[in-house]
PDB file of C-alpha atoms in Angstrom:
ATOM      1  CA  GLY A 259      22.902   3.518  -6.148  1.00  0.00           C
ATOM      2  CA  GLU A 260      21.961   0.997  -3.470  1.00  0.00           C
ATOM      3  CA  SER A 261      20.143   1.042  -0.164  1.00  0.00           C
ATOM      4  CA  VAL A 262      21.669  -1.318   2.373  1.00  0.00           C
ATOM      5  CA  GLY A 263      20.872  -2.795   5.709  1.00  0.00           C
ATOM      6  CA  LEU A 264      17.490  -3.337   7.201  1.00  0.00           C
ATOM      7  CA  HIS A 265      16.153  -0.078   5.969  1.00  0.00           C
ATOM      8  CA  LEU A 266      17.597   3.086   4.499  1.00  0.00           C
ATOM      9  CA  PRO A 267      14.890   5.704   4.119  1.00  0.00           C
ATOM     10  CA  THR A 268      16.432   7.468   1.131  1.00  0.00           C
ATOM     11  CA  LEU A 269      18.397   6.571  -1.976  1.00  0.00           C
ATOM     12  CA  SER A 270      19.886   9.100  -4.356  1.00  0.00           C
ATOM     13  CA  VAL A 271      20.842   7.824  -7.784  1.00  0.00           C
ATOM     14  CA  GLN A 272      22.230   9.401 -10.923  1.00  0.00           C
ATOM     15  CA  GLU A 273      19.976   9.307 -13.946  1.00  0.00           C
ATOM     16  CA  GLY A 274      20.945   6.394 -16.152  1.00  0.00           C
ATOM     17  CA  ASP A 275      22.502   4.383 -13.321  1.00  0.00           C
ATOM     18  CA  ASN A 276      20.990   1.231 -11.901  1.00  0.00           C
ATOM     19  CA  SER A 277      19.161   1.394  -8.558  1.00  0.00           C
ATOM     20  CA  ILE A 278      18.966  -1.317  -5.932  1.00  0.00           C
ATOM     21  CA  ILE A 279      16.393  -1.027  -3.189  1.00  0.00           C
ATOM     22  CA  ASN A 280      16.643  -3.520  -0.358  1.00  0.00           C
ATOM     23  CA  CYS A 281      14.042  -4.856   2.002  1.00  0.00           C
ATOM     24  CA  ALA A 282      14.256  -7.230   4.945  1.00  0.00           C
ATOM     25  CA  TYR A 283      10.995  -8.994   5.724  1.00  0.00           C
ATOM     26  CA  SER A 284      10.075 -10.384   9.076  1.00  0.00           C
ATOM     27  CA  ASN A 285       7.705 -13.303   8.670  1.00  0.00           C
ATOM     28  CA  SER A 286       9.335 -16.590   7.667  1.00  0.00           C
ATOM     29  CA  ALA A 287       5.864 -17.865   6.721  1.00  0.00           C
ATOM     30  CA  SER A 288       5.493 -15.206   4.019  1.00  0.00           C
ATOM     31  CA  ASP A 289       5.290 -16.781   0.604  1.00  0.00           C
ATOM     32  CA  TYR A 290       4.315 -13.922  -1.669  1.00  0.00           C
ATOM     33  CA  PHE A 291       6.004 -10.566  -2.057  1.00  0.00           C
ATOM     34  CA  ILE A 292       5.198  -7.401  -3.943  1.00  0.00           C
ATOM     35  CA  TRP A 293       6.970  -4.160  -4.710  1.00  0.00           C
ATOM     36  CA  TYR A 294       4.879  -1.010  -4.882  1.00  0.00           C
ATOM     37  CA  LYS A 295       5.795   2.457  -6.131  1.00  0.00           C
ATOM     38  CA  GLN A 296       4.163   5.537  -4.621  1.00  0.00           C
ATOM     39  CA  GLU A 297       4.600   8.843  -6.399  1.00  0.00           C
ATOM     40  CA  SER A 298       4.063  12.085  -4.545  1.00  0.00           C
ATOM     41  CA  GLY A 299       0.385  12.734  -3.913  1.00  0.00           C
ATOM     42  CA  LYS A 300      -0.739   9.384  -5.286  1.00  0.00           C
ATOM     43  CA  GLY A 301      -1.588   5.921  -4.072  1.00  0.00           C
ATOM     44  CA  PRO A 302       0.784   2.929  -4.200  1.00  0.00           C
ATOM     45  CA  GLN A 303       1.050   1.301  -7.593  1.00  0.00           C
ATOM     46  CA  PHE A 304       1.947  -2.354  -8.225  1.00  0.00           C
ATOM     47  CA  ILE A 305       5.349  -2.848  -9.863  1.00  0.00           C
ATOM     48  CA  ILE A 306       6.227  -6.533  -9.661  1.00  0.00           C
ATOM     49  CA  ASP A 307       5.588  -9.570  -7.513  1.00  0.00           C
ATOM     50  CA  ILE A 308       7.359 -12.820  -6.721  1.00  0.00           C
ATOM     51  CA  ARG A 309       6.324 -16.063  -5.086  1.00  0.00           C
ATOM     52  CA  SER A 310       8.506 -17.892  -2.600  1.00  0.00           C
ATOM     53  CA  ASN A 311       9.203 -20.749  -5.010  1.00  0.00           C
ATOM     54  CA  MET A 312      11.218 -18.337  -7.147  1.00  0.00           C
ATOM     55  CA  ASP A 313      14.375 -16.374  -6.414  1.00  0.00           C
ATOM     56  CA  LYS A 314      14.280 -13.973  -9.329  1.00  0.00           C
ATOM     57  CA  ARG A 315      11.663 -12.367 -11.520  1.00  0.00           C
ATOM     58  CA  GLN A 316      12.094  -9.790 -14.241  1.00  0.00           C
ATOM     59  CA  GLY A 317       9.786  -7.139 -15.575  1.00  0.00           C
ATOM     60  CA  GLN A 318      10.256  -4.143 -17.767  1.00  0.00           C
ATOM     61  CA  ARG A 319      13.451  -2.484 -16.439  1.00  0.00           C
ATOM     62  CA  VAL A 320      12.847  -4.028 -13.015  1.00  0.00           C
ATOM     63  CA  THR A 321      14.077  -7.210 -11.393  1.00  0.00           C
ATOM     64  CA  VAL A 322      13.083  -8.579  -8.023  1.00  0.00           C
ATOM     65  CA  LEU A 323      15.397 -10.919  -6.144  1.00  0.00           C
ATOM     66  CA  LEU A 324      14.296 -13.033  -3.213  1.00  0.00           C
ATOM     67  CA  ASN A 325      16.615 -14.667  -0.690  1.00  0.00           C
ATOM     68  CA  LYS A 326      14.477 -16.681   1.687  1.00  0.00           C
ATOM     69  CA  THR A 327      17.448 -17.854   3.711  1.00  0.00           C
ATOM     70  CA  VAL A 328      18.132 -14.380   5.022  1.00  0.00           C
ATOM     71  CA  LYS A 329      14.590 -13.067   4.462  1.00  0.00           C
ATOM     72  CA  HIS A 330      15.722 -10.426   2.034  1.00  0.00           C
ATOM     73  CA  LEU A 331      14.086  -8.915  -0.993  1.00  0.00           C
ATOM     74  CA  SER A 332      15.521  -6.426  -3.450  1.00  0.00           C
ATOM     75  CA  LEU A 333      14.248  -4.399  -6.365  1.00  0.00           C
ATOM     76  CA  GLN A 334      16.642  -3.490  -9.121  1.00  0.00           C
ATOM     77  CA  ILE A 335      15.739  -0.717 -11.528  1.00  0.00           C
ATOM     78  CA  ALA A 336      17.816  -0.537 -14.689  1.00  0.00           C
ATOM     79  CA  ALA A 337      18.765   2.791 -16.253  1.00  0.00           C
ATOM     80  CA  THR A 338      16.947   4.863 -13.636  1.00  0.00           C
ATOM     81  CA  GLN A 339      14.890   7.706 -15.054  1.00  0.00           C
ATOM     82  CA  PRO A 340      13.497  10.876 -13.440  1.00  0.00           C
ATOM     83  CA  GLY A 341      10.045   9.284 -13.495  1.00  0.00           C
ATOM     84  CA  ASP A 342      11.354   6.595 -11.146  1.00  0.00           C
ATOM     85  CA  SER A 343      11.571   9.137  -8.314  1.00  0.00           C
ATOM     86  CA  ALA A 344       9.091   7.881  -5.734  1.00  0.00           C
ATOM     87  CA  VAL A 345       8.744   5.973  -2.480  1.00  0.00           C
ATOM     88  CA  TYR A 346       9.143   2.217  -2.949  1.00  0.00           C
ATOM     89  CA  PHE A 347       7.552  -0.308  -0.612  1.00  0.00           C
ATOM     90  CA  CYS A 348       8.047  -4.013  -0.290  1.00  0.00           C
ATOM     91  CA  ALA A 349       5.051  -5.943   0.980  1.00  0.00           C
ATOM     92  CA  GLU A 350       4.686  -9.534   2.185  1.00  0.00           C
ATOM     93  CA  ASN A 351       1.826 -11.963   2.462  1.00  0.00           C
ATOM     94  CA  ALA A 352       1.787 -15.079   4.626  1.00  0.00           C
ATOM     95  CA  ASN A 353      -1.051 -16.895   2.880  1.00  0.00           C
ATOM     96  CA  ASP A 354      -3.715 -14.980   4.748  1.00  0.00           C
ATOM     97  CA  TYR A 355      -5.850 -12.089   3.677  1.00  0.00           C
ATOM     98  CA  LYS A 356      -3.418  -9.358   4.671  1.00  0.00           C
ATOM     99  CA  LEU A 357      -0.613  -7.579   2.911  1.00  0.00           C
ATOM    100  CA  SER A 358       1.982  -6.185   5.324  1.00  0.00           C
ATOM    101  CA  PHE A 359       4.011  -3.260   4.069  1.00  0.00           C
ATOM    102  CA  GLY A 360       7.574  -2.468   5.008  1.00  0.00           C
ATOM    103  CA  ALA A 361       8.837   1.025   5.641  1.00  0.00           C
ATOM    104  CA  GLY A 362       9.344   2.764   2.324  1.00  0.00           C
ATOM    105  CA  THR A 363      12.533   3.887   0.625  1.00  0.00           C
ATOM    106  CA  THR A 364      12.476   7.291  -1.033  1.00  0.00           C
ATOM    107  CA  VAL A 365      14.329   7.242  -4.337  1.00  0.00           C
ATOM    108  CA  THR A 366      15.526  10.536  -5.780  1.00  0.00           C
ATOM    109  CA  VAL A 367      16.935  10.590  -9.295  1.00  0.00           C
ATOM    110  CA  ARG A 368      19.610  13.232  -9.965  1.00  0.00           C
ATOM    111  CA  ALA A 369      19.747  14.703 -13.434  1.00  0.00           C
TER     112      ALA A 369
ATOM    113  CA  ASP B 285     -12.550   6.453 -15.610  1.00  0.00           C
ATOM    114  CA  THR B 286     -10.624   6.241 -12.334  1.00  0.00           C
ATOM    115  CA  ALA B 287     -10.550   2.660 -11.084  1.00  0.00           C
ATOM    116  CA  VAL B 288     -10.655   3.361  -7.332  1.00  0.00           C
ATOM    117  CA  SER B 289     -11.928   6.797  -6.456  1.00  0.00           C
ATOM    118  CA  GLN B 290     -12.233   8.291  -3.009  1.00  0.00           C
ATOM    119  CA  THR B 291     -13.631  11.575  -1.773  1.00  0.00           C
ATOM    120  CA  PRO B 292     -12.754  14.001  -0.394  1.00  0.00           C
ATOM    121  CA  LYS B 293      -9.088  14.203  -1.377  1.00  0.00           C
ATOM    122  CA  TYR B 294      -8.365  16.756   1.332  1.00  0.00           C
ATOM    123  CA  LEU B 295     -10.183  17.231   4.612  1.00  0.00           C
ATOM    124  CA  VAL B 296      -9.331  19.601   7.438  1.00  0.00           C
ATOM    125  CA  THR B 297     -11.544  19.356  10.487  1.00  0.00           C
ATOM    126  CA  GLN B 298     -11.589  20.108  14.182  1.00  0.00           C
ATOM    127  CA  MET B 299     -11.089  17.648  17.013  1.00  0.00           C
ATOM    128  CA  GLY B 300     -14.283  16.025  18.127  1.00  0.00           C
ATOM    129  CA  ASN B 301     -16.003  16.241  14.755  1.00  0.00           C
ATOM    130  CA  ASP B 302     -17.399  13.271  12.846  1.00  0.00           C
ATOM    131  CA  LYS B 303     -16.399  12.824   9.213  1.00  0.00           C
ATOM    132  CA  SER B 304     -16.760  10.314   6.405  1.00  0.00           C
ATOM    133  CA  ILE B 305     -14.598   9.314   3.481  1.00  0.00           C
ATOM    134  CA  LYS B 306     -16.267   7.644   0.539  1.00  0.00           C
ATOM    135  CA  CYS B 307     -14.780   5.095  -1.825  1.00  0.00           C
ATOM    136  CA  GLU B 308     -15.995   3.531  -5.027  1.00  0.00           C
ATOM    137  CA  GLN B 309     -14.366   1.076  -7.410  1.00  0.00           C
ATOM    138  CA  ASN B 310     -15.470   0.395 -10.968  1.00  0.00           C
ATOM    139  CA  LEU B 311     -13.260  -2.642 -11.497  1.00  0.00           C
ATOM    140  CA  GLY B 312     -15.877  -5.214 -10.608  1.00  0.00           C
ATOM    141  CA  HIS B 313     -13.736  -6.404  -7.698  1.00  0.00           C
ATOM    142  CA  ASP B 314     -15.167  -8.345  -4.779  1.00  0.00           C
ATOM    143  CA  THR B 315     -12.760  -7.136  -2.098  1.00  0.00           C
ATOM    144  CA  MET B 316     -12.172  -3.624  -0.789  1.00  0.00           C
ATOM    145  CA  TYR B 317      -9.818  -2.241   1.833  1.00  0.00           C
ATOM    146  CA  TRP B 318      -8.995   0.783   3.925  1.00  0.00           C
ATOM    147  CA  TYR B 319      -5.336   1.491   4.671  1.00  0.00           C
ATOM    148  CA  LYS B 320      -3.876   4.239   6.839  1.00  0.00           C
ATOM    149  CA  GLN B 321      -0.543   5.897   6.003  1.00  0.00           C
ATOM    150  CA  ASP B 322       1.066   7.926   8.771  1.00  0.00           C
ATOM    151  CA  SER B 323       3.500  10.804   8.522  1.00  0.00           C
ATOM    152  CA  LYS B 324       6.434   8.374   8.308  1.00  0.00           C
ATOM    153  CA  LYS B 325       4.809   6.712   5.286  1.00  0.00           C
ATOM    154  CA  PHE B 326       3.978   3.497   7.137  1.00  0.00           C
ATOM    155  CA  LEU B 327       1.032   1.806   5.438  1.00  0.00           C
ATOM    156  CA  LYS B 328      -1.169  -0.315   7.643  1.00  0.00           C
ATOM    157  CA  ILE B 329      -4.364  -2.130   6.847  1.00  0.00           C
ATOM    158  CA  MET B 330      -7.424  -1.149   8.814  1.00  0.00           C
ATOM    159  CA  PHE B 331     -10.309  -3.096   7.284  1.00  0.00           C
ATOM    160  CA  SER B 332     -11.180  -5.311   4.389  1.00  0.00           C
ATOM    161  CA  TYR B 333     -14.552  -6.345   3.036  1.00  0.00           C
ATOM    162  CA  ASN B 334     -15.461  -9.074   0.614  1.00  0.00           C
ATOM    163  CA  ASN B 335     -18.857  -8.776  -1.051  1.00  0.00           C
ATOM    164  CA  LYS B 336     -20.038  -6.451   1.728  1.00  0.00           C
ATOM    165  CA  GLU B 337     -18.841  -8.816   4.455  1.00  0.00           C
ATOM    166  CA  LEU B 338     -16.159  -7.760   6.940  1.00  0.00           C
ATOM    167  CA  ILE B 339     -13.059  -9.934   6.554  1.00  0.00           C
ATOM    168  CA  ILE B 340     -10.307  -8.037   8.350  1.00  0.00           C
ATOM    169  CA  ASN B 341     -10.702  -5.697  11.277  1.00  0.00           C
ATOM    170  CA  GLU B 342      -7.328  -4.745  12.646  1.00  0.00           C
ATOM    171  CA  THR B 343      -6.974  -3.167  16.080  1.00  0.00           C
ATOM    172  CA  VAL B 344      -8.648   0.038  15.054  1.00  0.00           C
ATOM    173  CA  PRO B 345     -10.513   2.205  17.592  1.00  0.00           C
ATOM    174  CA  ASN B 346     -14.279   1.808  17.621  1.00  0.00           C
ATOM    175  CA  ARG B 347     -14.535   5.403  16.461  1.00  0.00           C
ATOM    176  CA  PHE B 348     -13.736   4.065  12.978  1.00  0.00           C
ATOM    177  CA  SER B 349     -16.663   2.354  11.339  1.00  0.00           C
ATOM    178  CA  PRO B 350     -16.566   1.068   7.780  1.00  0.00           C
ATOM    179  CA  LYS B 351     -19.748   0.581   5.808  1.00  0.00           C
ATOM    180  CA  SER B 352     -20.164  -1.309   2.565  1.00  0.00           C
ATOM    181  CA  PRO B 353     -23.585  -0.726   0.989  1.00  0.00           C
ATOM    182  CA  ASP B 354     -22.579  -2.880  -1.977  1.00  0.00           C
ATOM    183  CA  LYS B 355     -19.395  -4.514  -3.193  1.00  0.00           C
ATOM    184  CA  ALA B 356     -18.413  -1.470  -5.256  1.00  0.00           C
ATOM    185  CA  HIS B 357     -18.465   0.901  -2.282  1.00  0.00           C
ATOM    186  CA  LEU B 358     -16.661   1.004   1.038  1.00  0.00           C
ATOM    187  CA  ASN B 359     -17.059   4.127   3.117  1.00  0.00           C
ATOM    188  CA  LEU B 360     -15.175   5.026   6.274  1.00  0.00           C
ATOM    189  CA  HIS B 361     -16.861   6.978   9.034  1.00  0.00           C
ATOM    190  CA  ILE B 362     -14.816   8.414  11.876  1.00  0.00           C
ATOM    191  CA  ASN B 363     -16.423   9.670  15.077  1.00  0.00           C
ATOM    192  CA  SER B 364     -14.935  12.085  17.598  1.00  0.00           C
ATOM    193  CA  LEU B 365     -11.853  12.833  15.559  1.00  0.00           C
ATOM    194  CA  GLU B 366      -8.540  13.105  17.428  1.00  0.00           C
ATOM    195  CA  LEU B 367      -5.266  14.753  16.478  1.00  0.00           C
ATOM    196  CA  GLY B 368      -3.670  11.321  16.011  1.00  0.00           C
ATOM    197  CA  ASP B 369      -6.175  10.494  13.290  1.00  0.00           C
ATOM    198  CA  SER B 370      -4.368  12.889  10.972  1.00  0.00           C
ATOM    199  CA  ALA B 371      -3.039  10.715   8.161  1.00  0.00           C
ATOM    200  CA  VAL B 372      -3.613   9.719   4.581  1.00  0.00           C
ATOM    201  CA  TYR B 373      -6.344   7.121   4.192  1.00  0.00           C
ATOM    202  CA  PHE B 374      -6.196   4.894   1.139  1.00  0.00           C
ATOM    203  CA  CYS B 375      -9.039   2.886  -0.219  1.00  0.00           C
ATOM    204  CA  ALA B 376      -8.106  -0.135  -2.319  1.00  0.00           C
ATOM    205  CA  SER B 377      -9.700  -3.053  -4.083  1.00  0.00           C
ATOM    206  CA  SER B 378      -8.719  -6.466  -5.437  1.00  0.00           C
ATOM    207  CA  PRO B 379     -10.498  -9.214  -7.365  1.00  0.00           C
ATOM    208  CA  GLY B 380     -10.655 -11.505  -4.349  1.00  0.00           C
ATOM    209  CA  THR B 381      -9.508 -11.989  -0.788  1.00  0.00           C
ATOM    210  CA  GLU B 382      -6.485 -14.130  -1.659  1.00  0.00           C
ATOM    211  CA  ILE B 383      -3.538 -11.766  -1.770  1.00  0.00           C
ATOM    212  CA  SER B 384      -1.368 -14.018  -3.892  1.00  0.00           C
ATOM    213  CA  GLY B 385      -2.260 -13.442  -7.493  1.00  0.00           C
ATOM    214  CA  ASN B 386      -4.833 -10.743  -6.812  1.00  0.00           C
ATOM    215  CA  THR B 387      -3.305  -7.330  -7.395  1.00  0.00           C
ATOM    216  CA  ILE B 388      -4.472  -4.667  -4.981  1.00  0.00           C
ATOM    217  CA  TYR B 389      -5.335  -1.362  -6.664  1.00  0.00           C
ATOM    218  CA  PHE B 390      -5.138   1.765  -4.551  1.00  0.00           C
ATOM    219  CA  GLY B 391      -7.044   4.997  -4.753  1.00  0.00           C
ATOM    220  CA  GLU B 392      -5.325   8.374  -4.725  1.00  0.00           C
ATOM    221  CA  GLY B 393      -5.727   8.839  -0.982  1.00  0.00           C
ATOM    222  CA  SER B 394      -7.650  11.172   1.320  1.00  0.00           C
ATOM    223  CA  TRP B 395      -5.498  13.581   3.326  1.00  0.00           C
ATOM    224  CA  LEU B 396      -7.136  14.065   6.718  1.00  0.00           C
ATOM    225  CA  THR B 397      -5.863  16.807   9.012  1.00  0.00           C
ATOM    226  CA  VAL B 398      -7.367  17.172  12.459  1.00  0.00           C
ATOM    227  CA  VAL B 399      -6.731  20.512  14.150  1.00  0.00           C
TER     228      VAL B 399
END
């Protein structure tokens, strides 16, 4: 399953499939990006980050891709599991003390 | 052994009341934050403190006053509560003020409902 465009609030994906969550950021000066996962009733939890001098970074079952030319960030989750159901946020930092969050994407995993 | 803990988790109160939300972190971090999440899940920073010193104060009404008695605590006091203050308030902390390379850890949130 994949969310497309500037922002799609929800993404439904079959268990075992790969998920792609997209994010368009606004500040061309941003040089550090983070993906957070927020489960129902909990606070956001760090998943993976990437600096602007990279275009790809991999973690455990997750990959973040950064395209600075079009100011686009994506999070790929391999073999999506029920525990991946959550709201996912991208966040950007422009070398100041603030982290600016994008609108979240709600991921629902179908059994 | 919760890293960032905030109380209360749920708070229902009437318009015009004054209420406080407390936050404590046991991570030894220097920087603490308050974020507000509205009903559409937008997360926006309100304040940040570094070693008890105010670093960020976004355009938040004066009715909101943070207080940091020490670097492990950052409390949020809200005067004259309004309906629009209903939201989830997240406390967070990080090792330092530089965002890059300093992971921000969030608490579980405080659900505030103003009736």
